Amino acid sequence: MSRWTAPLRAVAREWGALVAAVRAGLTGRGARAFALTLTAVALTAVIQLVQNQPWGFHPVRELGAVRAGDPLWQALLRTPLSLFVPAPDLPVWGALAQILLVFGIAEVCLGRWRTLAVAYLATLAGTLYARIGVALGPDAFLGLPASDARVVDTGPSAAVVGLAVYVCHQHRAWFTGALVVVAMVVEVLVKDNLAGREHLAAIAAVLVVCGVREWRGRRPAQDPRAGGSGARSGVPPMRS
């Protein structure tokens, strides 16, 4: 039993806070804790069915397909729905599994509105990076070839990666968060494409948010005894 003590302690340190948060959320809200996740899974499945119909492909593309070559206003309008449009070159079950697992954990731990905010931020970061990268060109650092302007940019993967990193930071699962980041870097090194680079852009945006939260949390609290001139001098505030 002693040989398992160290690994079990490592697992408890890594995932203990996260497991406790999930358990507390499920105990307090039950199935309601997954309302957003189940809605997202259902929406993604319905969109997949619709876009595979002869009459549905064009409407889905008009409403949810984002390309770096599209006008910016059009891309911004389509970005929220694009998150739930499965990537055309990947099996839909992969997108559904990603949403169910990562969105589910994030929703229980963070709440639905923060989950949505982080997911949208990560997706938007990838979308905007694609436009900047194409504008820079393939010869520039972080630049992209002009052909990427025509690539259809949809799917939940950027949001999933961003949420995974944010949840790991929130609950101090440092090794797991680092593993996600390293996996995305390896993905780009092995297969350098638009999707992989957008994943890194999503991670970068989320890490900036995490860094700001860390900085705000570490600022020294103001001494209430030094809050105002009246408090410092002992003079009561004037009444009108």
PDB file of C-alpha atoms in Angstrom:
ATOM      1  CA  MET A   1       0.000   0.000   0.000  1.00  0.00           C
ATOM      2  CA  SER A   2       2.915   2.338   0.751  1.00  0.00           C
ATOM      3  CA  ARG A   3       4.060   2.322  -2.871  1.00  0.00           C
ATOM      4  CA  TRP A   4       0.730   3.882  -3.854  1.00  0.00           C
ATOM      5  CA  THR A   5       0.908   6.606  -1.223  1.00  0.00           C
ATOM      6  CA  ALA A   6       3.048   9.047  -3.210  1.00  0.00           C
ATOM      7  CA  PRO A   7       1.057   8.735  -6.475  1.00  0.00           C
ATOM      8  CA  LEU A   8      -2.233   9.106  -4.612  1.00  0.00           C
ATOM      9  CA  ARG A   9      -0.968  12.209  -2.859  1.00  0.00           C
ATOM     10  CA  ALA A  10       0.160  13.657  -6.184  1.00  0.00           C
ATOM     11  CA  VAL A  11      -3.267  13.011  -7.710  1.00  0.00           C
ATOM     12  CA  ALA A  12      -4.955  14.566  -4.669  1.00  0.00           C
ATOM     13  CA  ARG A  13      -2.773  17.661  -4.942  1.00  0.00           C
ATOM     14  CA  GLU A  14      -3.428  17.970  -8.666  1.00  0.00           C
ATOM     15  CA  TRP A  15      -7.152  17.261  -8.863  1.00  0.00           C
ATOM     16  CA  GLY A  16      -8.363  17.447  -5.271  1.00  0.00           C
ATOM     17  CA  ALA A  17      -9.678  21.021  -5.473  1.00  0.00           C
ATOM     18  CA  LEU A  18     -11.237  20.384  -8.878  1.00  0.00           C
ATOM     19  CA  VAL A  19     -12.998  17.203  -7.768  1.00  0.00           C
ATOM     20  CA  ALA A  20     -14.251  18.968  -4.640  1.00  0.00           C
ATOM     21  CA  ALA A  21     -15.645  21.832  -6.739  1.00  0.00           C
ATOM     22  CA  VAL A  22     -17.427  19.421  -9.102  1.00  0.00           C
ATOM     23  CA  ARG A  23     -18.867  17.463  -6.186  1.00  0.00           C
ATOM     24  CA  ALA A  24     -20.085  20.636  -4.471  1.00  0.00           C
ATOM     25  CA  GLY A  25     -21.689  21.906  -7.654  1.00  0.00           C
ATOM     26  CA  LEU A  26     -23.498  18.651  -8.318  1.00  0.00           C
ATOM     27  CA  THR A  27     -24.647  18.398  -4.714  1.00  0.00           C
ATOM     28  CA  GLY A  28     -26.031  21.911  -4.714  1.00  0.00           C
ATOM     29  CA  ARG A  29     -27.652  22.038  -8.168  1.00  0.00           C
ATOM     30  CA  GLY A  30     -27.929  18.498  -9.458  1.00  0.00           C
ATOM     31  CA  ALA A  31     -28.753  18.181 -13.153  1.00  0.00           C
ATOM     32  CA  ARG A  32     -29.291  21.941 -13.402  1.00  0.00           C
ATOM     33  CA  ALA A  33     -25.518  22.326 -13.162  1.00  0.00           C
ATOM     34  CA  PHE A  34     -25.264  20.945 -16.727  1.00  0.00           C
ATOM     35  CA  ALA A  35     -28.039  23.014 -18.337  1.00  0.00           C
ATOM     36  CA  LEU A  36     -25.670  24.979 -20.588  1.00  0.00           C
ATOM     37  CA  THR A  37     -23.622  21.912 -21.484  1.00  0.00           C
ATOM     38  CA  LEU A  38     -26.632  19.824 -22.461  1.00  0.00           C
ATOM     39  CA  THR A  39     -28.018  22.723 -24.512  1.00  0.00           C
ATOM     40  CA  ALA A  40     -24.666  23.100 -26.289  1.00  0.00           C
ATOM     41  CA  VAL A  41     -24.491  19.369 -27.039  1.00  0.00           C
ATOM     42  CA  ALA A  42     -28.045  19.367 -28.400  1.00  0.00           C
ATOM     43  CA  LEU A  43     -27.429  22.491 -30.505  1.00  0.00           C
ATOM     44  CA  THR A  44     -24.234  21.034 -31.981  1.00  0.00           C
ATOM     45  CA  ALA A  45     -25.985  17.764 -32.834  1.00  0.00           C
ATOM     46  CA  VAL A  46     -28.905  19.574 -34.482  1.00  0.00           C
ATOM     47  CA  ILE A  47     -26.586  21.806 -36.524  1.00  0.00           C
ATOM     48  CA  GLN A  48     -24.658  18.737 -37.662  1.00  0.00           C
ATOM     49  CA  LEU A  49     -27.875  17.102 -38.850  1.00  0.00           C
ATOM     50  CA  VAL A  50     -29.015  20.264 -40.605  1.00  0.00           C
ATOM     51  CA  GLN A  51     -25.745  20.983 -42.408  1.00  0.00           C
ATOM     52  CA  ASN A  52     -25.698  17.421 -43.779  1.00  0.00           C
ATOM     53  CA  GLN A  53     -29.031  17.993 -45.524  1.00  0.00           C
ATOM     54  CA  PRO A  54     -29.075  19.365 -49.086  1.00  0.00           C
ATOM     55  CA  TRP A  55     -31.244  22.268 -47.953  1.00  0.00           C
ATOM     56  CA  GLY A  56     -29.321  22.952 -44.746  1.00  0.00           C
ATOM     57  CA  PHE A  57     -25.688  23.257 -45.772  1.00  0.00           C
ATOM     58  CA  HIS A  58     -25.932  26.769 -47.209  1.00  0.00           C
ATOM     59  CA  PRO A  59     -27.918  28.319 -44.291  1.00  0.00           C
ATOM     60  CA  VAL A  60     -25.482  26.893 -41.747  1.00  0.00           C
ATOM     61  CA  ARG A  61     -22.547  28.285 -43.708  1.00  0.00           C
ATOM     62  CA  GLU A  62     -24.219  31.693 -43.989  1.00  0.00           C
ATOM     63  CA  LEU A  63     -24.961  31.873 -40.250  1.00  0.00           C
ATOM     64  CA  GLY A  64     -22.043  30.092 -38.627  1.00  0.00           C
ATOM     65  CA  ALA A  65     -19.071  29.712 -40.983  1.00  0.00           C
ATOM     66  CA  VAL A  66     -16.219  32.129 -40.263  1.00  0.00           C
ATOM     67  CA  ARG A  67     -13.346  32.786 -42.660  1.00  0.00           C
ATOM     68  CA  ALA A  68     -10.441  35.153 -42.227  1.00  0.00           C
ATOM     69  CA  GLY A  69     -11.246  36.629 -45.629  1.00  0.00           C
ATOM     70  CA  ASP A  70     -14.770  37.660 -44.603  1.00  0.00           C
ATOM     71  CA  PRO A  71     -15.548  41.249 -43.540  1.00  0.00           C
ATOM     72  CA  LEU A  72     -14.843  41.736 -39.857  1.00  0.00           C
ATOM     73  CA  TRP A  73     -18.423  42.650 -38.932  1.00  0.00           C
ATOM     74  CA  GLN A  74     -19.660  39.489 -40.609  1.00  0.00           C
ATOM     75  CA  ALA A  75     -17.098  37.319 -38.829  1.00  0.00           C
ATOM     76  CA  LEU A  76     -18.011  38.823 -35.454  1.00  0.00           C
ATOM     77  CA  LEU A  77     -21.707  38.149 -36.029  1.00  0.00           C
ATOM     78  CA  ARG A  78     -21.041  34.548 -37.010  1.00  0.00           C
ATOM     79  CA  THR A  79     -18.464  33.744 -34.315  1.00  0.00           C
ATOM     80  CA  PRO A  80     -20.916  32.867 -31.470  1.00  0.00           C
ATOM     81  CA  LEU A  81     -22.771  30.289 -33.583  1.00  0.00           C
ATOM     82  CA  SER A  82     -19.563  29.017 -35.200  1.00  0.00           C
ATOM     83  CA  LEU A  83     -18.591  27.579 -31.835  1.00  0.00           C
ATOM     84  CA  PHE A  84     -21.397  25.010 -32.189  1.00  0.00           C
ATOM     85  CA  VAL A  85     -20.876  24.206 -35.884  1.00  0.00           C
ATOM     86  CA  PRO A  86     -18.834  20.977 -36.034  1.00  0.00           C
ATOM     87  CA  ALA A  87     -15.681  21.198 -38.115  1.00  0.00           C
ATOM     88  CA  PRO A  88     -16.366  19.631 -41.521  1.00  0.00           C
ATOM     89  CA  ASP A  89     -13.177  17.523 -41.526  1.00  0.00           C
ATOM     90  CA  LEU A  90     -13.652  15.965 -38.059  1.00  0.00           C
ATOM     91  CA  PRO A  91     -16.161  13.385 -36.760  1.00  0.00           C
ATOM     92  CA  VAL A  92     -19.043  15.017 -34.913  1.00  0.00           C
ATOM     93  CA  TRP A  93     -18.757  12.659 -31.957  1.00  0.00           C
ATOM     94  CA  GLY A  94     -15.401  14.259 -31.157  1.00  0.00           C
ATOM     95  CA  ALA A  95     -16.972  17.702 -30.882  1.00  0.00           C
ATOM     96  CA  LEU A  96     -19.831  16.367 -28.787  1.00  0.00           C
ATOM     97  CA  ALA A  97     -17.457  14.556 -26.430  1.00  0.00           C
ATOM     98  CA  GLN A  98     -15.307  17.675 -26.020  1.00  0.00           C
ATOM     99  CA  ILE A  99     -18.320  19.818 -25.167  1.00  0.00           C
ATOM    100  CA  LEU A 100     -19.838  17.261 -22.814  1.00  0.00           C
ATOM    101  CA  LEU A 101     -16.631  16.737 -20.832  1.00  0.00           C
ATOM    102  CA  VAL A 102     -14.919  20.126 -20.749  1.00  0.00           C
ATOM    103  CA  PHE A 103     -17.990  22.356 -20.886  1.00  0.00           C
ATOM    104  CA  GLY A 104     -19.608  20.155 -18.251  1.00  0.00           C
ATOM    105  CA  ILE A 105     -16.723  20.452 -15.798  1.00  0.00           C
ATOM    106  CA  ALA A 106     -16.349  24.171 -16.494  1.00  0.00           C
ATOM    107  CA  GLU A 107     -20.048  24.873 -16.023  1.00  0.00           C
ATOM    108  CA  VAL A 108     -20.147  23.091 -12.675  1.00  0.00           C
ATOM    109  CA  CYS A 109     -16.978  24.805 -11.440  1.00  0.00           C
ATOM    110  CA  LEU A 110     -17.340  28.280 -12.958  1.00  0.00           C
ATOM    111  CA  GLY A 111     -21.048  28.751 -13.567  1.00  0.00           C
ATOM    112  CA  ARG A 112     -22.709  29.054 -16.954  1.00  0.00           C
ATOM    113  CA  TRP A 113     -22.058  32.739 -17.625  1.00  0.00           C
ATOM    114  CA  ARG A 114     -18.342  32.613 -16.890  1.00  0.00           C
ATOM    115  CA  THR A 115     -18.111  29.420 -18.924  1.00  0.00           C
ATOM    116  CA  LEU A 116     -19.758  31.154 -21.864  1.00  0.00           C
ATOM    117  CA  ALA A 117     -17.518  34.207 -21.464  1.00  0.00           C
ATOM    118  CA  VAL A 118     -14.284  32.180 -21.440  1.00  0.00           C
ATOM    119  CA  ALA A 119     -15.460  29.995 -24.323  1.00  0.00           C
ATOM    120  CA  TYR A 120     -16.339  33.032 -26.426  1.00  0.00           C
ATOM    121  CA  LEU A 121     -13.079  34.792 -25.567  1.00  0.00           C
ATOM    122  CA  ALA A 122     -11.052  31.763 -26.644  1.00  0.00           C
ATOM    123  CA  THR A 123     -13.025  31.367 -29.875  1.00  0.00           C
ATOM    124  CA  LEU A 124     -12.808  35.075 -30.660  1.00  0.00           C
ATOM    125  CA  ALA A 125      -9.057  35.094 -30.016  1.00  0.00           C
ATOM    126  CA  GLY A 126      -8.586  32.340 -32.577  1.00  0.00           C
ATOM    127  CA  THR A 127     -10.816  34.096 -35.104  1.00  0.00           C
ATOM    128  CA  LEU A 128      -9.002  37.420 -34.755  1.00  0.00           C
ATOM    129  CA  TYR A 129      -5.578  35.782 -34.861  1.00  0.00           C
ATOM    130  CA  ALA A 130      -6.452  34.168 -38.204  1.00  0.00           C
ATOM    131  CA  ARG A 131      -7.196  37.592 -39.696  1.00  0.00           C
ATOM    132  CA  ILE A 132      -4.014  39.128 -38.279  1.00  0.00           C
ATOM    133  CA  GLY A 133      -1.900  36.165 -39.384  1.00  0.00           C
ATOM    134  CA  VAL A 134      -3.193  36.314 -42.965  1.00  0.00           C
ATOM    135  CA  ALA A 135      -2.594  40.079 -43.043  1.00  0.00           C
ATOM    136  CA  LEU A 136       1.007  39.586 -41.871  1.00  0.00           C
ATOM    137  CA  GLY A 137       1.707  36.961 -44.509  1.00  0.00           C
ATOM    138  CA  PRO A 138       3.663  33.696 -44.411  1.00  0.00           C
ATOM    139  CA  ASP A 139       7.079  35.362 -44.152  1.00  0.00           C
ATOM    140  CA  ALA A 140       6.297  37.219 -40.931  1.00  0.00           C
ATOM    141  CA  PHE A 141       6.566  35.832 -37.427  1.00  0.00           C
ATOM    142  CA  LEU A 142       3.205  34.184 -36.581  1.00  0.00           C
ATOM    143  CA  GLY A 143       2.046  34.954 -40.112  1.00  0.00           C
ATOM    144  CA  LEU A 144      -0.231  32.727 -42.187  1.00  0.00           C
ATOM    145  CA  PRO A 145      -0.435  31.955 -45.924  1.00  0.00           C
ATOM    146  CA  ALA A 146      -3.089  33.747 -47.950  1.00  0.00           C
ATOM    147  CA  SER A 147      -4.858  30.430 -48.609  1.00  0.00           C
ATOM    148  CA  ASP A 148      -5.894  30.297 -44.932  1.00  0.00           C
ATOM    149  CA  ALA A 149      -8.222  33.233 -45.570  1.00  0.00           C
ATOM    150  CA  ARG A 150     -10.582  30.805 -47.316  1.00  0.00           C
ATOM    151  CA  VAL A 151     -10.480  28.091 -44.639  1.00  0.00           C
ATOM    152  CA  VAL A 152     -13.819  27.584 -42.888  1.00  0.00           C
ATOM    153  CA  ASP A 153     -13.208  28.179 -39.189  1.00  0.00           C
ATOM    154  CA  THR A 154     -15.802  26.438 -37.018  1.00  0.00           C
ATOM    155  CA  GLY A 155     -16.043  24.062 -34.082  1.00  0.00           C
ATOM    156  CA  PRO A 156     -15.673  24.119 -30.296  1.00  0.00           C
ATOM    157  CA  SER A 157     -12.010  23.109 -30.073  1.00  0.00           C
ATOM    158  CA  ALA A 158     -10.594  26.582 -29.323  1.00  0.00           C
ATOM    159  CA  ALA A 159     -13.243  27.122 -26.657  1.00  0.00           C
ATOM    160  CA  VAL A 160     -12.564  23.679 -25.176  1.00  0.00           C
ATOM    161  CA  VAL A 161      -8.822  24.302 -24.959  1.00  0.00           C
ATOM    162  CA  GLY A 162      -9.340  27.735 -23.439  1.00  0.00           C
ATOM    163  CA  LEU A 163     -11.791  26.437 -20.863  1.00  0.00           C
ATOM    164  CA  ALA A 164      -9.496  23.566 -19.930  1.00  0.00           C
ATOM    165  CA  VAL A 165      -6.613  25.944 -19.235  1.00  0.00           C
ATOM    166  CA  TYR A 166      -8.834  28.363 -17.306  1.00  0.00           C
ATOM    167  CA  VAL A 167     -10.335  25.645 -15.102  1.00  0.00           C
ATOM    168  CA  CYS A 168      -6.885  24.191 -14.386  1.00  0.00           C
ATOM    169  CA  HIS A 169      -5.646  27.609 -13.347  1.00  0.00           C
ATOM    170  CA  GLN A 170      -8.722  28.285 -11.231  1.00  0.00           C
ATOM    171  CA  HIS A 171      -8.261  25.066  -9.264  1.00  0.00           C
ATOM    172  CA  ARG A 172      -4.462  24.932  -9.317  1.00  0.00           C
ATOM    173  CA  ALA A 173      -4.181  21.820 -11.460  1.00  0.00           C
ATOM    174  CA  TRP A 174      -0.841  23.053 -12.758  1.00  0.00           C
ATOM    175  CA  PHE A 175       0.447  19.814 -14.294  1.00  0.00           C
ATOM    176  CA  THR A 176      -2.797  19.181 -16.186  1.00  0.00           C
ATOM    177  CA  GLY A 177      -2.885  22.757 -17.474  1.00  0.00           C
ATOM    178  CA  ALA A 178       0.735  22.547 -18.583  1.00  0.00           C
ATOM    179  CA  LEU A 179      -0.010  19.237 -20.306  1.00  0.00           C
ATOM    180  CA  VAL A 180      -2.815  20.885 -22.310  1.00  0.00           C
ATOM    181  CA  VAL A 181      -0.503  23.700 -23.389  1.00  0.00           C
ATOM    182  CA  VAL A 182       2.326  21.320 -24.336  1.00  0.00           C
ATOM    183  CA  ALA A 183      -0.105  19.130 -26.301  1.00  0.00           C
ATOM    184  CA  MET A 184      -1.240  22.149 -28.348  1.00  0.00           C
ATOM    185  CA  VAL A 185       2.352  23.189 -29.021  1.00  0.00           C
ATOM    186  CA  VAL A 186       3.200  19.658 -30.174  1.00  0.00           C
ATOM    187  CA  GLU A 187       0.103  19.707 -32.388  1.00  0.00           C
ATOM    188  CA  VAL A 188       1.442  22.773 -34.211  1.00  0.00           C
ATOM    189  CA  LEU A 189       4.940  21.325 -34.487  1.00  0.00           C
ATOM    190  CA  VAL A 190       3.633  18.057 -35.931  1.00  0.00           C
ATOM    191  CA  LYS A 191       0.928  19.527 -38.155  1.00  0.00           C
ATOM    192  CA  ASP A 192       1.226  23.274 -38.604  1.00  0.00           C
ATOM    193  CA  ASN A 193      -2.229  24.385 -39.695  1.00  0.00           C
ATOM    194  CA  LEU A 194      -4.726  27.147 -38.949  1.00  0.00           C
ATOM    195  CA  ALA A 195      -6.647  25.167 -36.326  1.00  0.00           C
ATOM    196  CA  GLY A 196      -3.527  24.391 -34.295  1.00  0.00           C
ATOM    197  CA  ARG A 197      -2.380  27.993 -34.310  1.00  0.00           C
ATOM    198  CA  GLU A 198      -5.822  29.184 -33.290  1.00  0.00           C
ATOM    199  CA  HIS A 199      -5.650  26.832 -30.319  1.00  0.00           C
ATOM    200  CA  LEU A 200      -2.440  28.554 -29.232  1.00  0.00           C
ATOM    201  CA  ALA A 201      -4.051  31.973 -29.703  1.00  0.00           C
ATOM    202  CA  ALA A 202      -6.966  30.850 -27.536  1.00  0.00           C
ATOM    203  CA  ILE A 203      -4.566  29.652 -24.834  1.00  0.00           C
ATOM    204  CA  ALA A 204      -2.635  32.932 -24.978  1.00  0.00           C
ATOM    205  CA  ALA A 205      -5.818  34.972 -24.497  1.00  0.00           C
ATOM    206  CA  VAL A 206      -6.946  32.847 -21.556  1.00  0.00           C
ATOM    207  CA  LEU A 207      -3.493  32.986 -19.950  1.00  0.00           C
ATOM    208  CA  VAL A 208      -3.628  36.783 -20.104  1.00  0.00           C
ATOM    209  CA  VAL A 209      -6.944  36.704 -18.235  1.00  0.00           C
ATOM    210  CA  CYS A 210      -5.505  34.272 -15.687  1.00  0.00           C
ATOM    211  CA  GLY A 211      -2.465  36.494 -15.237  1.00  0.00           C
ATOM    212  CA  VAL A 212      -4.637  39.541 -14.606  1.00  0.00           C
ATOM    213  CA  ARG A 213      -6.685  37.591 -12.060  1.00  0.00           C
ATOM    214  CA  GLU A 214      -3.494  36.489 -10.295  1.00  0.00           C
ATOM    215  CA  TRP A 215      -2.187  40.053 -10.200  1.00  0.00           C
ATOM    216  CA  ARG A 216      -5.454  41.426  -8.849  1.00  0.00           C
ATOM    217  CA  GLY A 217      -5.590  38.680  -6.226  1.00  0.00           C
ATOM    218  CA  ARG A 218      -2.070  39.381  -5.015  1.00  0.00           C
ATOM    219  CA  ARG A 219      -2.446  43.134  -4.599  1.00  0.00           C
ATOM    220  CA  PRO A 220      -2.223  44.080  -0.920  1.00  0.00           C
ATOM    221  CA  ALA A 221      -5.593  44.781   0.632  1.00  0.00           C
ATOM    222  CA  GLN A 222      -6.124  48.399   1.612  1.00  0.00           C
ATOM    223  CA  ASP A 223      -6.176  49.039   5.333  1.00  0.00           C
ATOM    224  CA  PRO A 224      -9.715  50.194   6.156  1.00  0.00           C
ATOM    225  CA  ARG A 225      -8.242  52.532   8.754  1.00  0.00           C
ATOM    226  CA  ALA A 226      -6.535  54.425   5.937  1.00  0.00           C
ATOM    227  CA  GLY A 227      -9.485  54.520   3.597  1.00  0.00           C
ATOM    228  CA  GLY A 228     -10.234  58.252   3.615  1.00  0.00           C
ATOM    229  CA  SER A 229      -9.230  61.585   5.027  1.00  0.00           C
ATOM    230  CA  GLY A 230     -11.979  61.508   7.620  1.00  0.00           C
ATOM    231  CA  ALA A 231     -10.827  58.099   8.843  1.00  0.00           C
ATOM    232  CA  ARG A 232      -7.208  59.230   9.070  1.00  0.00           C
ATOM    233  CA  SER A 233      -7.911  62.446  10.970  1.00  0.00           C
ATOM    234  CA  GLY A 234     -10.726  61.196  13.118  1.00  0.00           C
ATOM    235  CA  VAL A 235     -12.937  64.067  11.924  1.00  0.00           C
ATOM    236  CA  PRO A 236     -16.521  62.904  11.303  1.00  0.00           C
ATOM    237  CA  PRO A 237     -17.864  63.474   7.782  1.00  0.00           C
ATOM    238  CA  MET A 238     -19.812  66.682   7.218  1.00  0.00           C
ATOM    239  CA  ARG A 239     -23.542  66.406   6.724  1.00  0.00           C
ATOM    240  CA  SER A 240     -25.397  68.491   4.240  1.00  0.00           C
TER     241      SER A 240
END
